[in-house]
Short mmCIF file of C-alpha atoms and ligand atoms in Angstrom, two decimals:
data_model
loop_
_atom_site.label_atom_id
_atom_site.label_comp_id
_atom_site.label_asym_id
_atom_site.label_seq_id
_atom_site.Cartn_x
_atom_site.Cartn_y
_atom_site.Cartn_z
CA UNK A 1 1.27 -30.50 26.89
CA UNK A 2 -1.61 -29.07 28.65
CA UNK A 3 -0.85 -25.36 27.13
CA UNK A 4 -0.35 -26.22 24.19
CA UNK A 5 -1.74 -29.25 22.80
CA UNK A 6 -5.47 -28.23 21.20
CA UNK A 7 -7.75 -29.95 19.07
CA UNK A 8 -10.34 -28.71 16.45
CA UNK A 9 -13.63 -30.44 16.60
CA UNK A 10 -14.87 -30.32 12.62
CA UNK A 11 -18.69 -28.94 13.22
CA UNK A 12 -20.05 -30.27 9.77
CA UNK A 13 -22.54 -32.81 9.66
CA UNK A 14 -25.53 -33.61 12.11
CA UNK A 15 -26.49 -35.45 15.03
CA UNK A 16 -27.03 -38.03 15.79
CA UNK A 17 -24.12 -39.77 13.39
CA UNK A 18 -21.97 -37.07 14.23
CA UNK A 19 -21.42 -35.11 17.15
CA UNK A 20 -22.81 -37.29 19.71
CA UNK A 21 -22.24 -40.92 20.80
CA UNK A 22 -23.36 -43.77 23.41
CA UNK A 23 -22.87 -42.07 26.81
CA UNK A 24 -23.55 -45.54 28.77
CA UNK A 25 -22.55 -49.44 28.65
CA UNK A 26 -19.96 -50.65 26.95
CA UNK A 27 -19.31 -48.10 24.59
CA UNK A 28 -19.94 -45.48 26.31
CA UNK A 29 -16.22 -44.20 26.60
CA UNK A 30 -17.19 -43.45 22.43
CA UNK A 31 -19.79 -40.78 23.25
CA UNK A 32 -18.19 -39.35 26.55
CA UNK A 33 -15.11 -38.29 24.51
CA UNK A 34 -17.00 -37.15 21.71
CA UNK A 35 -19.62 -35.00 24.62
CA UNK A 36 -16.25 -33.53 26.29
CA UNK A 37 -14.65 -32.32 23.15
CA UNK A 38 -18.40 -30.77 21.73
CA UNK A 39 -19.11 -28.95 25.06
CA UNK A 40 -17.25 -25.59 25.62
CA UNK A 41 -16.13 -26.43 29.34
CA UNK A 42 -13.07 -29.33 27.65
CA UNK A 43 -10.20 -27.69 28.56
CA UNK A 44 -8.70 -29.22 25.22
CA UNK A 45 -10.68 -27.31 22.33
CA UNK A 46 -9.29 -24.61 20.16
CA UNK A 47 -10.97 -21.38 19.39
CA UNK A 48 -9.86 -20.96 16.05
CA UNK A 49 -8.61 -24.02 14.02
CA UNK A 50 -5.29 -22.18 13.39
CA UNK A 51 -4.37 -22.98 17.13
CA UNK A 52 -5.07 -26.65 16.84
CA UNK A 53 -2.59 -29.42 17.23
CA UNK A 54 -5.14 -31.83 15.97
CA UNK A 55 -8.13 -32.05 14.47
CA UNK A 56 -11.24 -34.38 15.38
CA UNK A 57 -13.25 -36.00 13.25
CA UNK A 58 -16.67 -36.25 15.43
CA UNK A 59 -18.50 -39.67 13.93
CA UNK A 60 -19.91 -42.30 16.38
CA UNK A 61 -19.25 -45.20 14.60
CA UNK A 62 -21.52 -46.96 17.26
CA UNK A 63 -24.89 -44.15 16.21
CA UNK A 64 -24.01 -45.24 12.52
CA UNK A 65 -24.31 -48.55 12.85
CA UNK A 66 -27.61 -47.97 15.92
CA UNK A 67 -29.13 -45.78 13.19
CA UNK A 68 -27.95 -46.79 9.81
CA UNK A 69 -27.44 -50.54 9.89
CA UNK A 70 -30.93 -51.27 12.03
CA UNK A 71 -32.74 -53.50 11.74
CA UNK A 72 -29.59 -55.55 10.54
CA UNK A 73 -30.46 -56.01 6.91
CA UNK A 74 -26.86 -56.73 6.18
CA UNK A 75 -23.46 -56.78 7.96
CA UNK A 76 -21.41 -55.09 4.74
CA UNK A 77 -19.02 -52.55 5.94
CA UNK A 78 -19.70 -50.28 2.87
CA UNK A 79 -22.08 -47.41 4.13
CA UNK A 80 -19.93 -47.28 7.17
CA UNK A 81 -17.00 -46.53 5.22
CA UNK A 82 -18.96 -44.54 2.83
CA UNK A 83 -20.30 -42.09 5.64
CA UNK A 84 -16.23 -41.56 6.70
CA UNK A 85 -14.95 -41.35 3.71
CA UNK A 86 -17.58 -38.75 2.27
CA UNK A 87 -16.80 -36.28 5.78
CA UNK A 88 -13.31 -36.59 5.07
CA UNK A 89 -13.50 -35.56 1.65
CA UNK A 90 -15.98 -32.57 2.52
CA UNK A 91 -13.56 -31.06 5.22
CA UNK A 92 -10.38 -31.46 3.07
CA UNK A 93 -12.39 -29.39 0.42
CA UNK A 94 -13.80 -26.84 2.38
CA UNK A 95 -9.97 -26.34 5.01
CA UNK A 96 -6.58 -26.78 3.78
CA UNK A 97 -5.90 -28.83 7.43
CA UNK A 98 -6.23 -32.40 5.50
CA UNK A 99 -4.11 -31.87 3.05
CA UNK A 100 -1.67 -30.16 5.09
CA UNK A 101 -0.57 -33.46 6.02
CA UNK A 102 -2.57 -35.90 4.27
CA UNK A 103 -4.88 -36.44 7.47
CA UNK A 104 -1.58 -37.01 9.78
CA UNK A 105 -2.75 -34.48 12.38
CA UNK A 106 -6.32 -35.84 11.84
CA UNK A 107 -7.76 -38.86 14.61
CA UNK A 108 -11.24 -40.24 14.73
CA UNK A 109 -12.11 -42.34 17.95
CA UNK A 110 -14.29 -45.28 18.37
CA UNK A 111 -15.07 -47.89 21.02
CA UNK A 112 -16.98 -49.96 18.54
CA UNK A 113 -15.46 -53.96 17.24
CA UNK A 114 -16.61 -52.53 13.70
CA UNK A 115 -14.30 -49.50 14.06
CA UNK A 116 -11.44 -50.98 12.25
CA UNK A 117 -12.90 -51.66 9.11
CA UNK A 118 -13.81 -48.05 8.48
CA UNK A 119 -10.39 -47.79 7.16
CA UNK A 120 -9.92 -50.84 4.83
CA UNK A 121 -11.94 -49.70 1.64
CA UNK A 122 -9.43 -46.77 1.12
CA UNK A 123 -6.37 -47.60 2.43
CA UNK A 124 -4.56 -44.52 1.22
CA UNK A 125 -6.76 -42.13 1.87
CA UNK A 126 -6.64 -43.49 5.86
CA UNK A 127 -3.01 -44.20 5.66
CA UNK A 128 -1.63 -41.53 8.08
CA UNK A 129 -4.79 -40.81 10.30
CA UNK A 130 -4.81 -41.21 13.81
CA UNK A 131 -7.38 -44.33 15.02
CA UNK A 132 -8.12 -44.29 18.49
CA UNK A 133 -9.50 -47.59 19.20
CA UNK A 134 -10.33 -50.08 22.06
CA UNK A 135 -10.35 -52.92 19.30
CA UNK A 136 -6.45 -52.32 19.15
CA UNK A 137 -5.62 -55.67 17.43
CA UNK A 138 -2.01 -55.67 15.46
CA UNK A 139 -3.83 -58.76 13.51
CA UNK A 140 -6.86 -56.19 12.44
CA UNK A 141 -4.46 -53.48 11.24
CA UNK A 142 -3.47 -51.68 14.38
CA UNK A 143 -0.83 -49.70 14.25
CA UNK A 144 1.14 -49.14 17.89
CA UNK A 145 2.72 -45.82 16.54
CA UNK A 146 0.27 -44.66 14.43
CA UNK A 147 -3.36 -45.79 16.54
CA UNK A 148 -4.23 -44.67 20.23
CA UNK A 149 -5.68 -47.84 22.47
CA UNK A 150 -8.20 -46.52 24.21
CA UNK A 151 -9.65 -48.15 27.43
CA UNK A 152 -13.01 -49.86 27.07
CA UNK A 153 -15.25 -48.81 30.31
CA UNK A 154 -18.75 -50.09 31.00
CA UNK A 155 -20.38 -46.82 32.23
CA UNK A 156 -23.48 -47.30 34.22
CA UNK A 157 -26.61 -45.59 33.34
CA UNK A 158 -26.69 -42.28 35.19
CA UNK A 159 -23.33 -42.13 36.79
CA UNK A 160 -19.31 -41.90 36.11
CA UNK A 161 -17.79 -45.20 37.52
CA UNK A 162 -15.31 -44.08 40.02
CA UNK A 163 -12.39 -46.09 41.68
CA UNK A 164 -12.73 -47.22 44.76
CA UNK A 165 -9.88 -49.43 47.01
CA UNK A 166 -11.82 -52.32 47.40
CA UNK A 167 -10.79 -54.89 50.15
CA UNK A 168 -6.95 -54.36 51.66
CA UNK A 169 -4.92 -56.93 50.15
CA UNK A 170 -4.54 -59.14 53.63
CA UNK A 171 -8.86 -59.35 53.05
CA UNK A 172 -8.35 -60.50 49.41
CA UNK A 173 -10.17 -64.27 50.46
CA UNK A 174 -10.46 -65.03 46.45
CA UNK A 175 -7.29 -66.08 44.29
CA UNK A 176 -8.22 -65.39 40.62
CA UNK A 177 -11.48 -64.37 39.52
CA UNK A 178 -13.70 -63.93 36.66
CA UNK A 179 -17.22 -63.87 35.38
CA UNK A 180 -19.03 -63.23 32.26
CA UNK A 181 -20.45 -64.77 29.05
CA UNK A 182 -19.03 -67.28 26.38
CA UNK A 183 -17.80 -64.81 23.96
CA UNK A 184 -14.98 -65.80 21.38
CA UNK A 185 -12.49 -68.49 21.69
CA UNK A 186 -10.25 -67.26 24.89
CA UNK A 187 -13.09 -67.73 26.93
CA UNK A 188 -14.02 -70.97 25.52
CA UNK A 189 -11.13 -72.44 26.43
CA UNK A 190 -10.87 -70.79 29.86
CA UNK A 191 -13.96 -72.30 30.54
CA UNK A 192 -12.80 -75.76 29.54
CA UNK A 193 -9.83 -75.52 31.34
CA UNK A 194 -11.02 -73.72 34.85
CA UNK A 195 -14.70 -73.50 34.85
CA UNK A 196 -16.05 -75.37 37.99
CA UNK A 197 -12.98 -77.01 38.27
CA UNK A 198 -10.32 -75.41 41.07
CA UNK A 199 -11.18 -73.61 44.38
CA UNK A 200 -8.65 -70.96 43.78
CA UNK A 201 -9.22 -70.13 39.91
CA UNK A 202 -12.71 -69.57 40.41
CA UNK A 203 -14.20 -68.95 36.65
CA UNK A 204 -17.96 -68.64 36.45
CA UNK A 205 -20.59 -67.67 33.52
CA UNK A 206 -22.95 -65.60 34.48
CA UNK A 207 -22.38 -65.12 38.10
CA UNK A 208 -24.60 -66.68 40.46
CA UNK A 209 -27.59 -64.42 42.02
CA UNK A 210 -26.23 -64.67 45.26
CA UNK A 211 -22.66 -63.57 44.95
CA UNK A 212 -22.10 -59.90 43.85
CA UNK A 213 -19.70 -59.01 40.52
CA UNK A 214 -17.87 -55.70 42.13
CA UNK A 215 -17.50 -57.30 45.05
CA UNK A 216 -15.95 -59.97 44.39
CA UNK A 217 -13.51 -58.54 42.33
CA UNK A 218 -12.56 -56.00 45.31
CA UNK A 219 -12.06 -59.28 46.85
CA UNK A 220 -9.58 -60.38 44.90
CA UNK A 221 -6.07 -61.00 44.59
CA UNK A 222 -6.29 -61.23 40.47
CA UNK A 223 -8.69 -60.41 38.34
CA UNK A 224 -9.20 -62.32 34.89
CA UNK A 225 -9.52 -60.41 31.43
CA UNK A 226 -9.46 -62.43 28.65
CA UNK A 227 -10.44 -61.04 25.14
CA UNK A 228 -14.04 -61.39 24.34
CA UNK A 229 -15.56 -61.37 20.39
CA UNK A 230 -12.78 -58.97 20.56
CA UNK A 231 -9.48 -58.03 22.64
CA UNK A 232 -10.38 -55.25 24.59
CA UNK A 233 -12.67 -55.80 27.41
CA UNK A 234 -14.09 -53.69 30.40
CA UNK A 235 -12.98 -55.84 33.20
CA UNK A 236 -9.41 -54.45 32.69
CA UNK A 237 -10.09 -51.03 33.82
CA UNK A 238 -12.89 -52.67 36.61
CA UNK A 239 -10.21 -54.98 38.34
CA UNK A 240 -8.23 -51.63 38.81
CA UNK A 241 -11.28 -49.82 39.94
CA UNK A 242 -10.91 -52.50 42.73
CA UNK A 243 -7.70 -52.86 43.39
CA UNK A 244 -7.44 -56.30 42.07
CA UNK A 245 -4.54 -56.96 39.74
CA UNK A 246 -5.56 -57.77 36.13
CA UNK A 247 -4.43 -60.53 34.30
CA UNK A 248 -4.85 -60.20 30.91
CA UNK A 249 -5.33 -63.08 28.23
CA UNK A 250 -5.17 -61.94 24.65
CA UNK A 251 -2.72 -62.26 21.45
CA UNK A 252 -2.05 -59.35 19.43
CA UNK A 253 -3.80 -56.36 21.96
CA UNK A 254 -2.13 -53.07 22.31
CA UNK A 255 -2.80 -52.36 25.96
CA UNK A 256 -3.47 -48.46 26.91
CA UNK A 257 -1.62 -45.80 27.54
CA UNK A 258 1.29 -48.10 26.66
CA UNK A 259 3.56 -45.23 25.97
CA UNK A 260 3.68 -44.08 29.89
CA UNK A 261 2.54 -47.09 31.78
CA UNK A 262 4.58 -50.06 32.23
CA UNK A 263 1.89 -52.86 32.26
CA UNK A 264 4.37 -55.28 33.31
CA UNK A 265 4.59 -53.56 36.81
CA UNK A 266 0.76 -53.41 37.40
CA UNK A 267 -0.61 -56.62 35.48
CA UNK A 268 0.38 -60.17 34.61
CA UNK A 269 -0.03 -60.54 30.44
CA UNK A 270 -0.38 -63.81 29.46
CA UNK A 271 -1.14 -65.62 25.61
CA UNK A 272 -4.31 -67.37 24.94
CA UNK A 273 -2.12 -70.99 24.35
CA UNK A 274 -0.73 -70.23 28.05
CA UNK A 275 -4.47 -70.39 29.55
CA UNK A 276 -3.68 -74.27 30.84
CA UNK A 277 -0.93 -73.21 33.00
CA UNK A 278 -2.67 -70.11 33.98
CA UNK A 279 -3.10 -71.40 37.82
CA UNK A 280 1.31 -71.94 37.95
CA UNK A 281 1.99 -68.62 36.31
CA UNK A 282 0.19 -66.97 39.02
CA UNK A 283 1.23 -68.93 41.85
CA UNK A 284 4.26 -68.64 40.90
CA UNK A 285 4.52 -64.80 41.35
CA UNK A 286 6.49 -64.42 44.73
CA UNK A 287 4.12 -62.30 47.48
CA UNK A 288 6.03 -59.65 47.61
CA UNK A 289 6.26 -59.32 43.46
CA UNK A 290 2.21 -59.74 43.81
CA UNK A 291 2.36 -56.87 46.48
CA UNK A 292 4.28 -54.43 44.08
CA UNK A 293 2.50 -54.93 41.81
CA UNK A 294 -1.23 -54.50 43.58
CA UNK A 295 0.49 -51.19 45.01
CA UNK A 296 0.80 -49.94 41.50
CA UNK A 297 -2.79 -50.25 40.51
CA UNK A 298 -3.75 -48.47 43.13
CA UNK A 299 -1.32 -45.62 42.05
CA UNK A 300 -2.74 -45.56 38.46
CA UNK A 301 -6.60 -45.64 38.89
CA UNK A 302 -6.58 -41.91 38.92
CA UNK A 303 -5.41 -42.57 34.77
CA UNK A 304 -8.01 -44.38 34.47
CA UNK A 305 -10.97 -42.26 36.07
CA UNK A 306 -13.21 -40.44 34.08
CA UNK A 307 -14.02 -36.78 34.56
CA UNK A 308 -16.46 -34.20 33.18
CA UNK A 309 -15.24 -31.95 32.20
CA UNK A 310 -11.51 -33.86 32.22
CA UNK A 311 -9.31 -33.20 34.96
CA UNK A 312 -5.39 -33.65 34.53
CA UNK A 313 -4.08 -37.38 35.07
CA UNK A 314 -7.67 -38.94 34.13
CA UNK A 315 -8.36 -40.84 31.10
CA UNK A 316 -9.15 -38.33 28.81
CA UNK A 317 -6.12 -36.75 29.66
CA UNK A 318 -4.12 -39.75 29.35
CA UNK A 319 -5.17 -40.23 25.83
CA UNK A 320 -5.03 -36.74 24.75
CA UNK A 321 -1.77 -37.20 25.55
CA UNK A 322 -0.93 -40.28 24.03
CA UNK A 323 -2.37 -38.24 20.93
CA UNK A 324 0.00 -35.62 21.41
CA UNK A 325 2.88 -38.01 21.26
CA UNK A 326 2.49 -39.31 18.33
CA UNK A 327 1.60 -35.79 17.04
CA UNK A 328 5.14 -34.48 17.83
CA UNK A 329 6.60 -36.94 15.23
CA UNK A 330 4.68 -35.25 12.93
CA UNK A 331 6.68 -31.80 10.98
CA UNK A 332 4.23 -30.04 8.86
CA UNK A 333 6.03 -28.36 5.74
CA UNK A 334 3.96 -24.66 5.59
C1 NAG B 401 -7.38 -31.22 -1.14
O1 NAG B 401 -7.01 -32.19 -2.09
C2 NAG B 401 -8.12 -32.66 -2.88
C3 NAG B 401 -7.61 -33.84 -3.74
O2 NAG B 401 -6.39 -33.53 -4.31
C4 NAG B 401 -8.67 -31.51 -3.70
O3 NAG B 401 -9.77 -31.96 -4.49
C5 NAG B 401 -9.15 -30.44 -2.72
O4 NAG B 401 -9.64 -29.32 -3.42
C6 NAG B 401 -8.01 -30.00 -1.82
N1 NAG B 401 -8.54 -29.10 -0.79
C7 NAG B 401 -8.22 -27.83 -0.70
C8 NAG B 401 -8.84 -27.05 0.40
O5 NAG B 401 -7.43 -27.31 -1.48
C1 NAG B 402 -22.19 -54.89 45.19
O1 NAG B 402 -21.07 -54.43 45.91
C2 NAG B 402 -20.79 -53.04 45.78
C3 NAG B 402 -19.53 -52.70 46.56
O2 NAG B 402 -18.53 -53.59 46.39
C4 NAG B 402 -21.97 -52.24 46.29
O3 NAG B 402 -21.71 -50.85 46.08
C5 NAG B 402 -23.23 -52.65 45.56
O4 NAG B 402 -24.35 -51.97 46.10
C6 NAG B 402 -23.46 -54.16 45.66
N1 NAG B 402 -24.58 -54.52 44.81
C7 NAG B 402 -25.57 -55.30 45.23
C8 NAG B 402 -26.65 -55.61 44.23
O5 NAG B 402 -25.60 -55.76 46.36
C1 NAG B 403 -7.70 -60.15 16.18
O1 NAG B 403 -7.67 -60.11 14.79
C2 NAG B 403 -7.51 -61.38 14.15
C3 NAG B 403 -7.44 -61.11 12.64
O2 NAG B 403 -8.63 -60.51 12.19
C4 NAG B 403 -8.68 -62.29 14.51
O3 NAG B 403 -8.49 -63.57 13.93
C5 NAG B 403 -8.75 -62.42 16.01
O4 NAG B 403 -9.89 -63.18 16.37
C6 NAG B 403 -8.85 -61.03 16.66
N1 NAG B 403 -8.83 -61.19 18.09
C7 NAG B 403 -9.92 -61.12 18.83
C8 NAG B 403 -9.80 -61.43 20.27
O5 NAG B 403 -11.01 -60.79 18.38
C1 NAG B 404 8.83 -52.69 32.82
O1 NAG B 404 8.94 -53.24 34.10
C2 NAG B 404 9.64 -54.51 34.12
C3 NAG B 404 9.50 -55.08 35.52
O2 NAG B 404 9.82 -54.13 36.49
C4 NAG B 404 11.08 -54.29 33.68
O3 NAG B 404 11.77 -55.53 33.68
C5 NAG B 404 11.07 -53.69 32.27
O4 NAG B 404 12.38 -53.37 31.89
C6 NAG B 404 10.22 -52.42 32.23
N1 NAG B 404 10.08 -52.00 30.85
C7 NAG B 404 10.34 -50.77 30.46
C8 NAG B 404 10.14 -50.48 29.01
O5 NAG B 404 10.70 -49.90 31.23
#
């Protein structure tokens, strides 16, 4: 793959809508990708769009909605869909590459919960492009062989987060763990059910000044990730960061890098209707099935490590790739 899969970034249009995104917080993993594939060091880009595999389309959907929808004067989709639609129809005038396969070879990347709906307005005219998305709902339209999930990573300001071990697993002192705000309905009912209520699935809001969030997650045996206002959320790539085995509560989410990594081996999935029972499904995983499976997060944090420029086995790799494997369905007729 890495010799011959290249992509064409599309130089049209102007900052700050296109060619540059959020490079910190939640979204950040929007801007970072778009950064690597504008700077000249991505060992991905194509000199000449004749050598590329696949073409990007480089529009923050997160600047559009920073630049064009503040102040909030209205939550209608239209002018995002407007802005996507008009660059699609300038580079399919201007380069045969659209056409060539009706924008099959084509993939535009976003982090934002919005993302999704850029497509809906004109169904056919996005039928065959590539969405890479960390809102990868099958309810909202995502497609598992069609879309890319991409990993949602709260990047801190000024720095790459990087894996580290956290605690060995015999210095794991906290069963499950999880903290953060009342967003959406799994975690209203997680904090009906556990909130406050058992020493061993400890579930808080916002966490307590006195206990620290990293920390606590290195010491722990699982890590909770249940879907927020939408099904991705951060905490599944920090509870491998530390070494603490995620479980992850959603319906209908398309986990990452799906293709290649077995999630069953490295994470316990479980519905949103299961979150009662939550404390016996995880007590009932045998030691030794728990100790498998912590091994294996270790093993994958390097795919989920971000590198600039991208280094093989990271997580720009890993989705480059996943791009390319969907690209090899594709047979272009000259
Ligand atoms: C691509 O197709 C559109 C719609 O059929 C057409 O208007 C446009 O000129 C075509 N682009 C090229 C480069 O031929
Ligand atoms: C929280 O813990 C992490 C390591 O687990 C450490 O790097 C960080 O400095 C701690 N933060 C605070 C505010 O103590
Ligand atoms: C997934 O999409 C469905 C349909 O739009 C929606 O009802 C559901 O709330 C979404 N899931 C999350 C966690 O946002
Ligand atoms: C994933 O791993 C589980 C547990 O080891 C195994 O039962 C299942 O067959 C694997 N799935 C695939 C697609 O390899």
């Amino acid at each position: 793959m890495k010799k011959r899969f290249r992509v064409w970034v599309y130089k049209e249009g102007e900052p700050p809508i296109f060619h540059r995104g959020p490079m910190n917080d939640i979204y950040s993993i929007e801007g970072q990708f778009i950064d690597e594939l504008e700077s000249d060091k991505s060992p991905f880009l194509a000199k000449h769009p004749n050598q590329a595999l696949v073409f990007f389309l480089p529009i923050s959907v997160v600047n559009i909605i920073v630049y064009v929808y503040r102040p909030y004067t209205n939550y209608s989709r239209a002018r995002l869909q407007n802005i996507v639609k008009d660059y699609i129809d300038l580079v399919s005038h201007r380069y045969p590459y659209w056409n060539r396969s009706q924008g099959a070879d084509h993939f535009l990347l976003s982090c934002h919960d919005w993302a999704p709906d850029v497509s809906s307005a004109y169904p056919r005219l996005f039928k065959h492009l590539i969405r890479v998305l960390c809102n990868a709902n099958t309810s909202e339209g995502f497609q598992p062989l069609r879309d890319v999930p991409l990993p949602e990573i709260k990047i801190p300001y000024g720095k790459l987060g990087q894996a580290h071990m956290g605690q060995p697993h015999n210095k794991r002192s906290i069963f499950a763990f999880f903290a953060g705000g009342d967003h959406g309905y799994a975690r209203s009912i997680l904090f009906r059910c556990w909130k406050g209520k058992d020493k061993d699935i400890q579930v808080h809001d916002y966490l307590p000044k006195t206990l620290n969030y990293s920390a606590s997650m290195s010491q722990s045996m699982y890590c909770l990730c249940p879907s927020g206002y939408e099904v991705a959320s951060p905490r599944v790539v920090e509870s491998i960061y530390a070494g603490c085995v995620p479980v992850i509560i959603s319906d209908d989410y398309v986990l990452p890098f799906s293709d290649v990594l077995n999630w069953t081996q490295i994470s316990v999935h479980i519905t949103i209707s299961k979150i009662p029972c939550l404390k016996e499904i995880l007590k009932g995983i045998s030691m030794k099935d728990y100790l498998e499976k912590q091994r294996r997060v270790i093993q994958v944090q390097r795919h989920f490590v971000i590198h600039r420029p991208a280094k093989p086995y990271d997580l720009m790799y890993m989705v480059m790739h996943s791009l390319w494997l969907r690209r090899l369905n594709l047979r272009l007729t000259p």
